[in-house]
Amino acid sequence: MLVSRYLDVAEDSIRPNVSGIRLLQDPSLNKGTAFTLEERRRLGLEGLLPPHVSSMAEQVQRVLANVRSQSSDLHRYTEMISLLDRNETLFYRVVMDNLEEMMPIIYTPVVGKACQLYGHIFRRPRGLFITRLDRGRVRDVLRRWPHRNVRVIVATDGERILGLGDLGANGMGIPVGKLSLYTACAGIHPACTLPIALDVGTNSAALLDDPLYLGMRERRLTGPDYDDLVSEFVAAVREIFPHAMIQWEDFANHNAFRLLEKYRDRVCSFNDDIQGTAAVALAGLLSSARLTGTALKDQRVLFCGAGEAAVGIANLVVDALKAEGLSEADARRHCWFVDSKGLVESSRRDLQEPKKPYAHPHAPACDLLSAVKELRPTSLIGASAQRGQFTQEVVVEMARLNKRPAIFALSNPTDNAECTAEQAYAWSDGRAVFASGSPFGSVTYKGATFVPGQGNNAYIFPGVGLGVVVSEAARVIPEMFLAAAHTLAGLTTKKDLDLGRLYPSLSEINEVSAAIGVAVAETAYARGLTPEPRPEDVGRFVRDLQYKPVYKKYV
Ligand code: NAD
């Protein structure tokens, strides 16, 4: 079997380098009550465990009963993180076998609450924290990480956590959560992942005043101080973990686009809020076009919000239209924006750089409703982090203009959604093609049951990471997100569409991630971004390297 340098041949048995109580305290090796009597004898564990040897199925049953009996989602989150701290293999077994139930707990929306209360619910550190005090020594901090074969780093500076704003060092919950999805959804080995908080301070007065806040108690670094720390971090990653891909995560708008542009051609890196969101939303648009029997070039998309998510989506829609033969200028005219100051149009003098290509000539229209009336969009995409922007009048107007209006309320967490699934279906008389950022349950309206699609980035980034990691691609290029979007849309079945769902069921995310991994790896091979030639069977190559949460035999 051809093996990538990513992992050596997966062994069924290993010889652990620790024994006794230290073995039980190492989450990457610990099997808890599942150690066999023979292993207990050989590894100095006799007496340290209750006598019954549990099967993994029994352990899973115990964990699920405990998690489900907790009184709140936040308690369920801490229960799961404690399991990750004790027994990594069991954590991933539970998550991977119960993904639809576990994903909202270990990631959005519950992780948002967990980040807000990070210093209050803190039990054990996870990941690396880098601050201005580490200047000149960031490489030494990275060297402290216990694993050498790091392949995926998720790094945040905590300034724009979900739709919750500046959470400073509390943002660490996000890289931890995202990396657990890299493993759970795509099978990237947990030992190859590294969560990083670039703690550059916080401007949140509430956090600075909170006696339990665990980050640097100072205002955010700005200007050269900020840039120099990030630049030292990137250089240190290249030196210590030369095969690692960096995912920039939850940076505020003013740094997100800048850092992406600065580093995308220098190091293997991408920004999930911009590019991952774009791919999942484009897949939704492709599926909704299929549902309405139209083509992407028949769509006019109006965005509510013109930040990282919205502009990122528009940029990828433009790439997709160009791939269908449109000129760049024609493609851009399919995308319009309303931001906090009204319609983005060519007479505006206050626009940040990323919005400028979308400032088309038009009379100023101040609010979303008048923009809908004047521009007659086929699709309305909300990424404003402002609850309730899709009012009844807006949705009614979209339904008046379109037989099947696409309404995507992507803002997170659930409370920030531009409208709820129920509102979208009720106000459009059951005709809306709805997708959201945070999960909404099924809705029954006038006897018909609709299953809202969740435009969850988790459909995209784990598969992109898998493809990059196994092919050892030197760069993450926009074409990979286009390939990911088309692959995801292609996996949405007629049955999904009949239910009103624009994406495959989350229960199929492992297969989705593998397929995206293959498409991304194929792109990397085709574009000459890999050190090794293309293996004969890329599908098998990718799937063979996926991590499986099973206990190894200890000899
Ligand atoms: P951002 O801060 O970069 O952008 C927010 C934008 O909203 C800005 O352009 C701002 O001008 C605009 N805005 C503010 N108030 C407005 C108003 N009243 N009307 C119209 N526009 C208004 O943030 P972002 O990274 O783009 O994220 C925005 C939201 O999208 C967040 O809630 C985030 O959680 C969500 N998001 C969802 C997904 C997903 O569903 N897969 C992915 C990424 C981000």
Coordinates of C-alpha atoms and ligand atoms in Angstrom, one line a residue:
M1 CA 0.0 0.0 0.0
L2 CA 1.2 3.4 -0.9
V3 CA 1.6 5.4 2.3
S4 CA 1.7 9.2 2.7
R5 CA 4.2 10.6 5.1
Y6 CA 1.2 11.9 7.0
L7 CA 1.0 8.6 8.9
D8 CA 2.9 5.4 8.9
V9 CA 1.0 2.3 8.2
A10 CA -1.9 2.1 10.7
E11 CA -0.8 -0.5 13.3
D12 CA -3.3 -2.8 15.0
S13 CA -1.1 -3.1 18.0
I14 CA 1.4 -0.8 19.7
R15 CA 3.9 -0.8 22.5
P16 CA 3.0 2.2 24.8
N17 CA 6.0 4.1 26.1
V18 CA 4.3 4.5 29.6
S19 CA 2.7 2.1 32.0
G20 CA 0.7 2.1 35.3
I21 CA -1.1 5.2 36.4
R22 CA 0.7 7.4 33.7
L23 CA -0.9 5.2 31.0
L24 CA -4.4 5.9 32.5
Q25 CA -3.6 9.6 32.6
D26 CA -2.6 9.8 28.9
P27 CA -5.8 10.5 27.0
S28 CA -4.3 9.4 23.7
L29 CA -3.4 6.0 25.1
N30 CA -5.9 5.4 27.8
K31 CA -8.7 2.8 27.3
G32 CA -10.1 3.0 30.8
T33 CA -12.1 0.0 31.9
A34 CA -11.5 -1.6 28.4
F35 CA -7.9 -2.7 29.2
T36 CA -7.9 -6.5 29.0
L37 CA -6.8 -8.6 32.0
E38 CA -3.7 -9.5 30.1
E39 CA -2.9 -5.8 29.3
R40 CA -3.5 -4.9 32.9
R41 CA -1.1 -7.5 34.1
R42 CA 1.6 -6.6 31.6
L43 CA 1.3 -2.8 31.9
G44 CA 1.1 -2.5 35.7
L45 CA -2.6 -1.6 35.8
E46 CA -3.8 -4.3 38.2
G47 CA -5.8 -2.8 41.1
L48 CA -5.9 0.6 39.4
L49 CA -9.2 -0.3 37.6
P50 CA -12.4 -1.9 38.7
P51 CA -12.3 -5.6 37.9
H52 CA -14.9 -5.8 35.1
V53 CA -13.4 -5.5 31.6
S54 CA -15.8 -3.3 29.6
S55 CA -16.3 -3.6 25.9
M56 CA -16.2 -0.3 24.0
A57 CA -19.9 -0.7 23.4
E58 CA -20.5 -0.7 27.1
Q59 CA -18.3 2.3 27.6
V60 CA -20.2 4.2 24.9
Q61 CA -23.5 3.3 26.5
R62 CA -22.2 4.7 29.9
V63 CA -21.0 7.9 28.3
L64 CA -24.3 8.5 26.4
A65 CA -26.4 7.8 29.5
N66 CA -24.2 10.3 31.5
V67 CA -24.3 13.0 28.8
R68 CA -28.0 12.7 28.2
S69 CA -28.8 12.9 31.9
Q70 CA -27.1 16.3 32.2
S71 CA -29.4 19.2 33.0
S72 CA -28.1 21.6 30.3
D73 CA -26.2 21.7 27.0
L74 CA -23.3 23.4 28.7
H75 CA -23.1 20.5 31.2
R76 CA -23.2 18.1 28.2
Y77 CA -20.3 20.1 26.6
T78 CA -18.2 19.9 29.8
E79 CA -19.0 16.2 30.1
M80 CA -17.8 15.6 26.6
I81 CA -14.6 17.7 26.9
S82 CA -13.8 15.9 30.2
L83 CA -14.1 12.6 28.2
L84 CA -11.7 14.0 25.6
D85 CA -9.3 14.8 28.4
R86 CA -9.5 11.2 29.7
N87 CA -9.9 8.9 26.7
E88 CA -9.6 10.3 23.2
T89 CA -10.5 7.1 21.4
L90 CA -13.7 6.7 23.3
F91 CA -14.6 10.4 22.8
Y92 CA -14.3 10.0 19.0
R93 CA -16.2 6.7 19.0
V94 CA -19.1 8.4 20.8
V95 CA -19.0 11.5 18.6
M96 CA -18.6 9.6 15.3
D97 CA -21.4 7.2 16.0
N98 CA -23.7 9.9 17.2
L99 CA -22.7 12.8 15.1
E100 CA -26.0 14.6 14.7
E101 CA -26.6 14.5 18.5
M102 CA -23.0 15.4 19.4
M103 CA -22.1 18.1 16.8
P104 CA -24.3 20.8 18.2
I105 CA -22.8 20.0 21.7
I106 CA -19.1 20.0 20.8
Y107 CA -19.5 22.7 18.2
T108 CA -22.1 25.4 17.3
P109 CA -24.3 26.4 18.9
V110 CA -23.2 25.2 22.4
V111 CA -19.5 26.0 21.9
G112 CA -20.5 29.6 21.7
K113 CA -21.8 29.5 25.2
A114 CA -18.8 27.5 26.3
C115 CA -16.5 30.2 24.9
Q116 CA -18.4 33.0 26.6
L117 CA -17.9 31.2 29.9
Y118 CA -14.5 29.7 29.2
G119 CA -12.8 31.0 32.4
H120 CA -15.8 29.9 34.5
I121 CA -16.0 26.3 33.3
F122 CA -12.2 25.8 32.7
R123 CA -10.9 22.4 33.9
R124 CA -7.8 21.6 31.9
P125 CA -5.8 23.5 29.3
R126 CA -6.0 22.2 25.7
G127 CA -4.0 23.7 22.8
L128 CA -1.3 26.4 22.9
F129 CA -1.6 30.0 24.0
I130 CA 0.7 32.5 22.4
T131 CA 1.0 36.1 23.7
R132 CA 3.2 39.2 23.2
L133 CA 5.2 37.9 26.2
D134 CA 6.4 35.1 23.9
R135 CA 7.9 37.4 21.3
G136 CA 11.2 36.1 20.1
R137 CA 10.4 32.7 21.6
V138 CA 7.3 31.5 19.7
R139 CA 9.2 28.6 18.2
D140 CA 10.1 27.4 21.8
V141 CA 6.4 27.5 22.7
L142 CA 5.5 25.4 19.6
R143 CA 8.3 22.9 20.5
R144 CA 6.5 22.3 23.8
W145 CA 3.6 20.6 22.0
P146 CA 3.8 16.9 22.7
H147 CA 3.2 15.7 19.1
R148 CA 5.7 16.3 16.3
N149 CA 3.6 15.3 13.3
V150 CA 1.2 18.3 13.3
R151 CA -0.7 18.6 10.0
V152 CA -3.6 20.9 10.8
I153 CA -3.5 24.0 13.0
V154 CA -6.6 26.1 13.7
A155 CA -5.5 29.5 15.0
T156 CA -7.8 32.3 16.3
D157 CA -7.1 35.7 17.9
G158 CA -10.6 35.5 19.4
E159 CA -11.8 38.9 18.0
R160 CA -14.9 37.6 16.2
I161 CA -16.1 34.4 17.8
L162 CA -19.1 33.1 15.8
G163 CA -21.5 36.0 15.9
L164 CA -20.5 36.8 19.5
G165 CA -17.8 39.4 19.0
D166 CA -14.5 39.8 20.9
L167 CA -14.0 37.0 23.4
G168 CA -10.2 37.2 23.6
A169 CA -8.5 34.1 24.9
N170 CA -11.9 32.5 25.6
G171 CA -12.0 31.9 21.8
M172 CA -9.8 28.9 22.4
G173 CA -13.0 26.8 22.5
I174 CA -13.4 27.3 18.8
P175 CA -10.0 25.8 17.5
V176 CA -10.6 22.9 20.0
G177 CA -14.1 22.3 18.6
K178 CA -13.1 22.7 15.0
L179 CA -10.2 20.3 15.3
S180 CA -12.4 17.7 16.9
L181 CA -14.6 18.0 13.8
Y182 CA -11.5 17.5 11.6
T183 CA -11.1 14.1 13.3
A184 CA -14.8 13.2 13.8
C185 CA -15.9 14.2 10.3
A186 CA -12.9 13.5 8.1
G187 CA -10.7 11.1 10.1
I188 CA -7.7 13.4 10.5
H189 CA -5.6 11.7 13.2
P190 CA -6.1 13.7 16.5
A191 CA -2.3 13.6 17.1
C192 CA -1.9 15.6 13.9
T193 CA -4.1 18.5 15.1
L194 CA -3.1 21.6 17.1
P195 CA -5.4 24.3 18.5
I196 CA -3.9 27.7 18.9
A197 CA -5.1 30.9 20.6
L198 CA -3.1 34.0 19.6
D199 CA -4.0 35.9 22.8
V200 CA -3.4 39.5 21.7
G201 CA -5.7 40.9 24.5
T202 CA -9.3 41.8 24.3
N203 CA -11.3 45.0 24.1
S204 CA -14.3 43.5 25.9
A205 CA -14.7 45.5 29.1
A206 CA -16.8 42.7 30.5
L207 CA -14.0 40.2 30.1
L208 CA -11.3 42.6 31.4
D209 CA -13.4 43.1 34.5
D210 CA -14.2 39.4 35.0
P211 CA -12.1 38.1 37.8
L212 CA -12.2 34.6 36.3
Y213 CA -11.0 35.7 32.8
L214 CA -7.9 33.6 31.9
G215 CA -6.5 35.7 29.0
M216 CA -4.1 38.6 28.9
R217 CA -5.8 41.4 30.8
E218 CA -5.0 44.2 28.4
R219 CA -6.5 45.8 25.3
R220 CA -5.8 44.3 21.9
L221 CA -2.5 44.7 20.2
T222 CA -2.8 46.6 17.0
G223 CA -0.6 47.7 14.1
P224 CA 3.0 46.4 13.9
D225 CA 2.9 44.8 17.3
Y226 CA 0.0 42.6 16.2
D227 CA 1.4 41.9 12.7
D228 CA 4.9 41.1 14.1
L229 CA 3.5 38.5 16.5
V230 CA 1.4 36.8 13.7
S231 CA 4.4 36.9 11.4
E232 CA 6.7 35.3 14.0
F233 CA 4.0 32.7 14.6
V234 CA 3.8 31.8 10.9
A235 CA 7.6 31.6 10.7
A236 CA 7.7 29.4 13.7
V237 CA 5.1 27.0 12.3
R238 CA 7.0 26.7 9.1
E239 CA 10.1 25.7 11.1
I240 CA 8.7 23.4 13.8
F241 CA 5.7 21.9 11.9
P242 CA 6.7 22.3 8.2
H243 CA 3.9 20.1 6.9
A244 CA 1.1 21.9 8.8
M245 CA -1.8 23.7 7.2
I246 CA -3.0 26.8 9.1
Q247 CA -6.7 27.5 9.3
W248 CA -7.3 31.2 10.2
E249 CA -10.4 31.1 12.4
D250 CA -12.7 33.8 13.7
F251 CA -10.5 36.8 13.1
A252 CA -12.4 40.1 12.8
N253 CA -13.1 41.4 9.4
H254 CA -10.2 43.9 9.3
N255 CA -7.6 41.2 9.9
A256 CA -9.3 38.2 8.3
F257 CA -9.1 39.4 4.7
R258 CA -5.6 40.9 5.2
L259 CA -4.0 37.8 6.8
L260 CA -5.6 35.6 4.2
E261 CA -4.2 37.7 1.3
K262 CA -0.8 38.1 3.0
Y263 CA -0.2 34.4 3.7
R264 CA -2.3 32.4 1.2
D265 CA 0.5 32.3 -1.4
R266 CA 3.3 32.0 1.1
V267 CA 2.1 29.1 3.4
C268 CA -0.4 26.4 3.2
S269 CA -3.3 28.3 4.8
F270 CA -7.0 29.3 4.4
N271 CA -9.7 31.2 6.2
D272 CA -12.7 29.0 7.0
D273 CA -15.0 32.0 7.8
I274 CA -14.4 33.3 4.3
Q275 CA -13.6 30.3 2.2
G276 CA -15.3 27.4 4.0
T277 CA -18.5 29.3 4.4
A278 CA -18.3 30.2 0.7
A279 CA -18.1 26.6 -0.3
V280 CA -21.0 25.4 1.8
A281 CA -23.2 28.3 0.7
L282 CA -22.3 27.8 -2.9
A283 CA -23.3 24.2 -2.6
G284 CA -26.6 25.3 -1.1
L285 CA -27.1 27.7 -4.1
L286 CA -26.3 24.9 -6.6
S287 CA -28.8 22.5 -4.8
S288 CA -31.5 25.2 -4.7
A289 CA -30.9 25.9 -8.4
R290 CA -31.4 22.1 -9.0
L291 CA -34.6 22.2 -7.0
T292 CA -36.0 25.1 -9.0
G293 CA -34.8 23.7 -12.3
T294 CA -32.6 26.7 -13.0
A295 CA -28.8 27.3 -13.4
L296 CA -26.4 29.2 -11.2
K297 CA -26.2 31.9 -13.9
D298 CA -30.0 32.4 -13.5
Q299 CA -29.6 33.5 -9.9
R300 CA -29.3 37.0 -8.5
V301 CA -28.1 36.9 -4.9
L302 CA -28.7 39.6 -2.4
F303 CA -26.6 39.4 0.7
C304 CA -27.6 41.0 4.0
G305 CA -24.2 41.7 5.6
A306 CA -21.0 42.3 3.7
G307 CA -18.4 40.8 5.9
E308 CA -16.2 37.8 5.8
A309 CA -18.9 35.3 5.2
A310 CA -20.9 37.2 2.7
V311 CA -18.0 38.6 0.6
G312 CA -16.4 35.2 0.7
I313 CA -19.5 33.5 -0.6
A314 CA -19.8 36.1 -3.4
N315 CA -16.2 35.6 -4.4
L316 CA -16.7 31.9 -4.8
V317 CA -20.0 32.4 -6.7
V318 CA -18.0 34.6 -9.0
D319 CA -15.4 31.9 -9.5
A320 CA -18.1 29.3 -10.2
L321 CA -19.8 31.6 -12.7
K322 CA -16.4 32.3 -14.4
A323 CA -15.9 28.5 -14.6
E324 CA -19.2 28.4 -16.5
G325 CA -17.9 30.9 -19.0
L326 CA -19.0 34.3 -17.6
S327 CA -16.6 37.3 -17.6
E328 CA -15.5 38.5 -14.1
A329 CA -17.5 41.7 -14.5
D330 CA -20.7 39.9 -15.6
A331 CA -20.3 37.3 -12.8
R332 CA -19.9 40.0 -10.1
R333 CA -23.2 41.6 -11.2
H334 CA -25.0 38.5 -9.9
C335 CA -24.1 39.5 -6.3
W336 CA -25.5 42.5 -4.4
F337 CA -25.0 43.6 -0.8
V338 CA -26.8 45.4 1.9
D339 CA -24.6 46.2 4.9
S340 CA -25.2 48.2 8.1
K341 CA -25.2 51.4 6.1
G342 CA -27.6 50.3 3.3
L343 CA -27.1 49.1 -0.2
V344 CA -23.5 48.7 -1.4
E345 CA -23.4 50.8 -4.5
S346 CA -20.9 52.8 -6.5
S347 CA -21.6 56.2 -5.0
R348 CA -20.6 55.0 -1.5
R349 CA -17.3 56.4 -0.3
D350 CA -17.1 54.4 3.0
L351 CA -16.5 50.9 1.6
Q352 CA -13.7 48.6 2.7
E353 CA -11.6 47.0 0.0
P354 CA -13.2 43.6 -0.2
K355 CA -16.7 45.1 -0.9
K356 CA -15.6 47.5 -3.6
P357 CA -15.8 45.0 -6.5
Y358 CA -19.5 44.6 -5.7
A359 CA -20.4 48.4 -5.6
H360 CA -22.5 48.4 -8.8
P361 CA -24.0 51.5 -10.1
H362 CA -27.4 52.0 -8.5
A363 CA -29.4 54.7 -6.6
P364 CA -28.9 54.3 -2.9
A365 CA -31.6 52.1 -1.4
C366 CA -31.5 52.4 2.4
D367 CA -33.0 49.2 3.7
L368 CA -33.2 45.5 2.9
L369 CA -36.9 45.6 1.9
S370 CA -36.4 48.3 -0.7
A371 CA -33.3 46.5 -2.0
V372 CA -35.3 43.3 -2.4
K373 CA -38.1 45.3 -4.2
E374 CA -35.7 47.0 -6.5
L375 CA -33.2 44.2 -7.3
R376 CA -35.6 41.3 -7.4
P377 CA -33.2 38.7 -6.1
T378 CA -33.8 35.0 -6.5
S379 CA -31.7 34.2 -3.3
L380 CA -31.4 36.1 -0.1
I381 CA -28.4 35.3 2.1
G382 CA -28.1 36.6 5.6
A383 CA -24.6 36.9 7.2
S384 CA -25.1 40.1 9.3
A385 CA -25.0 38.5 12.8
Q386 CA -28.2 40.6 13.4
R387 CA -31.3 38.8 14.5
G388 CA -34.5 39.3 12.7
Q389 CA -33.2 41.1 9.6
F390 CA -35.5 38.9 7.4
T391 CA -38.8 40.5 8.5
Q392 CA -42.2 39.2 7.4
E393 CA -42.3 41.9 4.7
V394 CA -38.9 40.9 3.3
V395 CA -39.8 37.2 3.1
V396 CA -43.3 37.9 1.7
E397 CA -41.7 40.1 -1.0
M398 CA -39.2 37.3 -1.8
A399 CA -42.1 34.9 -2.2
R400 CA -44.0 37.4 -4.4
L401 CA -41.0 37.6 -6.7
N402 CA -40.1 33.9 -6.8
K403 CA -41.9 30.6 -7.0
R404 CA -39.2 29.1 -4.7
P405 CA -37.2 31.9 -3.1
A406 CA -33.9 30.8 -1.6
I407 CA -33.6 32.2 2.0
F408 CA -30.4 31.4 3.8
A409 CA -30.3 32.8 7.4
L410 CA -26.6 31.9 8.1
S411 CA -25.9 34.0 11.2
N412 CA -24.8 32.2 14.3
P413 CA -25.6 31.3 17.0
T414 CA -29.3 30.4 16.7
D415 CA -30.4 33.6 18.4
N416 CA -28.7 35.7 15.7
A417 CA -30.4 34.0 12.7
E418 CA -31.9 36.6 10.3
C419 CA -35.2 34.6 10.6
T420 CA -36.2 31.2 11.9
A421 CA -37.0 28.2 9.8
E422 CA -40.7 28.4 10.9
Q423 CA -40.9 32.1 9.9
A424 CA -39.3 31.4 6.5
Y425 CA -41.8 28.6 5.7
A426 CA -44.9 30.4 7.2
W427 CA -44.2 33.8 5.6
S428 CA -43.5 32.3 2.2
D429 CA -46.6 30.0 2.4
G430 CA -44.3 27.0 2.4
R431 CA -42.3 27.9 -0.7
A432 CA -39.0 29.1 0.8
V433 CA -35.9 27.0 0.1
F434 CA -34.4 27.5 3.5
A435 CA -31.0 26.9 5.0
S436 CA -29.5 28.2 8.3
G437 CA -26.1 28.5 10.0
S438 CA -27.2 26.9 13.3
P439 CA -29.5 23.9 13.3
F440 CA -33.3 24.3 13.2
G441 CA -35.6 21.3 13.7
S442 CA -38.2 20.1 11.2
V443 CA -41.2 22.4 10.6
T444 CA -44.7 21.3 9.7
Y445 CA -46.6 23.9 7.8
K446 CA -50.1 23.2 6.4
G447 CA -49.6 19.5 6.7
A448 CA -46.2 19.4 4.9
T449 CA -43.0 18.7 6.8
F450 CA -39.9 20.6 5.9
V451 CA -36.3 19.6 7.0
P452 CA -34.2 22.8 6.9
G453 CA -30.7 22.4 5.6
Q454 CA -27.9 23.5 7.9
G455 CA -25.2 25.3 5.9
N456 CA -22.7 24.1 8.4
N457 CA -19.0 24.7 7.4
A458 CA -18.4 21.2 8.9
Y459 CA -19.5 19.8 5.5
I460 CA -16.5 21.5 4.0
F461 CA -13.4 22.2 6.1
P462 CA -12.7 18.7 7.4
G463 CA -12.8 17.3 3.8
V464 CA -10.6 20.1 2.5
G465 CA -8.1 19.4 5.3
L466 CA -8.2 15.7 4.6
G467 CA -7.4 16.3 0.9
V468 CA -4.6 18.7 1.7
V469 CA -3.1 16.6 4.4
V470 CA -3.0 13.3 2.5
S471 CA -1.8 14.8 -0.7
E472 CA 0.6 17.0 1.2
A473 CA -0.4 20.0 -0.9
A474 CA 1.8 22.9 -0.5
R475 CA -1.0 25.5 -0.8
V476 CA -4.8 25.7 -0.4
I477 CA -6.1 27.2 -3.6
P478 CA -9.6 28.6 -4.4
E479 CA -10.2 25.9 -6.9
M480 CA -10.2 23.4 -4.0
F481 CA -13.3 25.2 -2.5
L482 CA -15.0 25.1 -5.9
A483 CA -14.3 21.4 -6.1
A484 CA -15.6 20.9 -2.5
A485 CA -18.8 22.9 -3.2
H486 CA -19.6 20.9 -6.4
T487 CA -18.8 17.6 -4.6
L488 CA -21.1 18.5 -1.7
A489 CA -23.9 19.6 -4.0
G490 CA -23.5 16.4 -6.1
L491 CA -24.0 14.3 -2.9
T492 CA -27.4 15.9 -2.2
T493 CA -30.0 13.4 -3.3
K494 CA -33.4 13.9 -4.8
K495 CA -34.8 12.6 -1.5
D496 CA -32.9 15.4 0.4
L497 CA -34.3 18.0 -2.0
D498 CA -37.8 16.6 -1.8
L499 CA -37.6 17.3 2.0
G500 CA -36.5 20.8 1.3
R501 CA -33.0 19.9 2.5
L502 CA -30.2 21.4 0.4
Y503 CA -27.4 19.2 1.9
P504 CA -27.0 15.5 2.6
S505 CA -28.0 14.4 6.1
L506 CA -25.3 15.2 8.7
S507 CA -25.2 11.5 9.4
E508 CA -23.4 11.0 6.1
I509 CA -20.7 13.6 6.8
N510 CA -17.9 11.0 6.9
E511 CA -18.6 9.9 3.4
V512 CA -19.1 13.6 2.3
S513 CA -15.7 14.5 3.9
A514 CA -14.0 11.6 2.2
A515 CA -15.4 12.5 -1.2
I516 CA -14.4 16.2 -0.7
G517 CA -11.0 14.9 0.4
V518 CA -10.6 13.0 -2.8
A519 CA -11.8 16.0 -4.9
V520 CA -9.3 18.3 -3.1
A521 CA -6.4 15.9 -3.4
E522 CA -7.2 15.4 -7.1
T523 CA -7.0 19.2 -7.5
A524 CA -3.7 19.3 -5.7
Y525 CA -2.3 16.6 -7.9
A526 CA -3.6 18.2 -11.1
R527 CA -2.1 21.6 -10.2
G528 CA 1.3 20.2 -9.3
L529 CA 1.1 21.2 -5.6
T530 CA 2.2 17.9 -4.2
P531 CA 5.7 16.4 -3.5
E532 CA 4.7 12.9 -4.6
P533 CA 3.0 11.8 -7.8
R534 CA -0.7 11.0 -7.9
P535 CA -1.4 7.6 -6.5
E536 CA -3.3 5.3 -8.9
D537 CA -6.4 5.0 -6.7
V538 CA -6.8 8.4 -4.9
G539 CA -10.1 7.3 -3.4
R540 CA -8.6 4.3 -1.7
F541 CA -5.5 6.3 -0.8
V542 CA -7.5 9.0 1.1
R543 CA -9.8 6.5 2.8
D544 CA -7.0 4.2 3.9
L545 CA -5.4 7.1 5.8
Q546 CA -8.5 8.1 7.8
Y547 CA -8.4 7.7 11.5
K548 CA -10.7 5.1 13.0
P549 CA -11.5 5.3 16.8
V550 CA -10.8 1.7 17.7
Y551 CA -8.6 0.6 20.6
K552 CA -5.2 -0.8 19.6
K553 CA -3.9 -4.0 21.2
Y554 CA -1.0 -3.1 23.6
V555 CA 1.9 -5.5 23.5
Ligands
NAD1 P1 -18.5 40.2 9.8 O1 -18.4 41.0 11.1 O2 -17.3 40.1 8.9 O3 -19.6 40.8 8.9 C1 -20.9 41.3 9.4 C2 -21.5 42.2 8.3 O4 -22.8 42.4 8.7 C3 -20.8 43.5 8.1 O5 -20.6 43.7 6.8 C4 -21.8 44.5 8.7 O6 -21.8 45.8 8.0 C5 -23.1 43.8 8.4 N1 -24.2 44.3 9.2 C6 -24.3 44.7 10.5 N2 -25.5 45.1 10.8 C7 -26.2 45.0 9.7 C8 -27.6 45.3 9.4 N3 -28.4 45.7 10.3 N4 -28.0 45.0 8.1 C9 -27.2 44.6 7.2 N5 -25.9 44.3 7.4 C10 -25.4 44.5 8.7 O7 -19.0 38.8 10.2 P2 -18.9 37.5 9.4 O8 -17.7 36.7 9.6 O9 -19.2 37.8 8.0 O10 -20.1 36.6 10.0 C11 -21.4 37.1 10.0 C12 -22.4 36.0 10.5 O11 -22.3 34.9 9.7 C13 -22.0 35.5 11.9 O12 -23.2 35.4 12.7 C14 -21.4 34.2 11.7 O13 -21.6 33.3 12.8 C15 -22.2 33.7 10.5 N6 -21.5 32.7 9.7 C16 -22.2 31.6 9.4 C17 -21.6 30.6 8.7 C18 -22.3 29.4 8.3 O14 -23.5 29.3 8.4 N7 -21.8 28.3 7.8 C19 -20.2 30.7 8.4 C20 -19.5 31.8 8.8 C21 -20.2 32.9 9.4

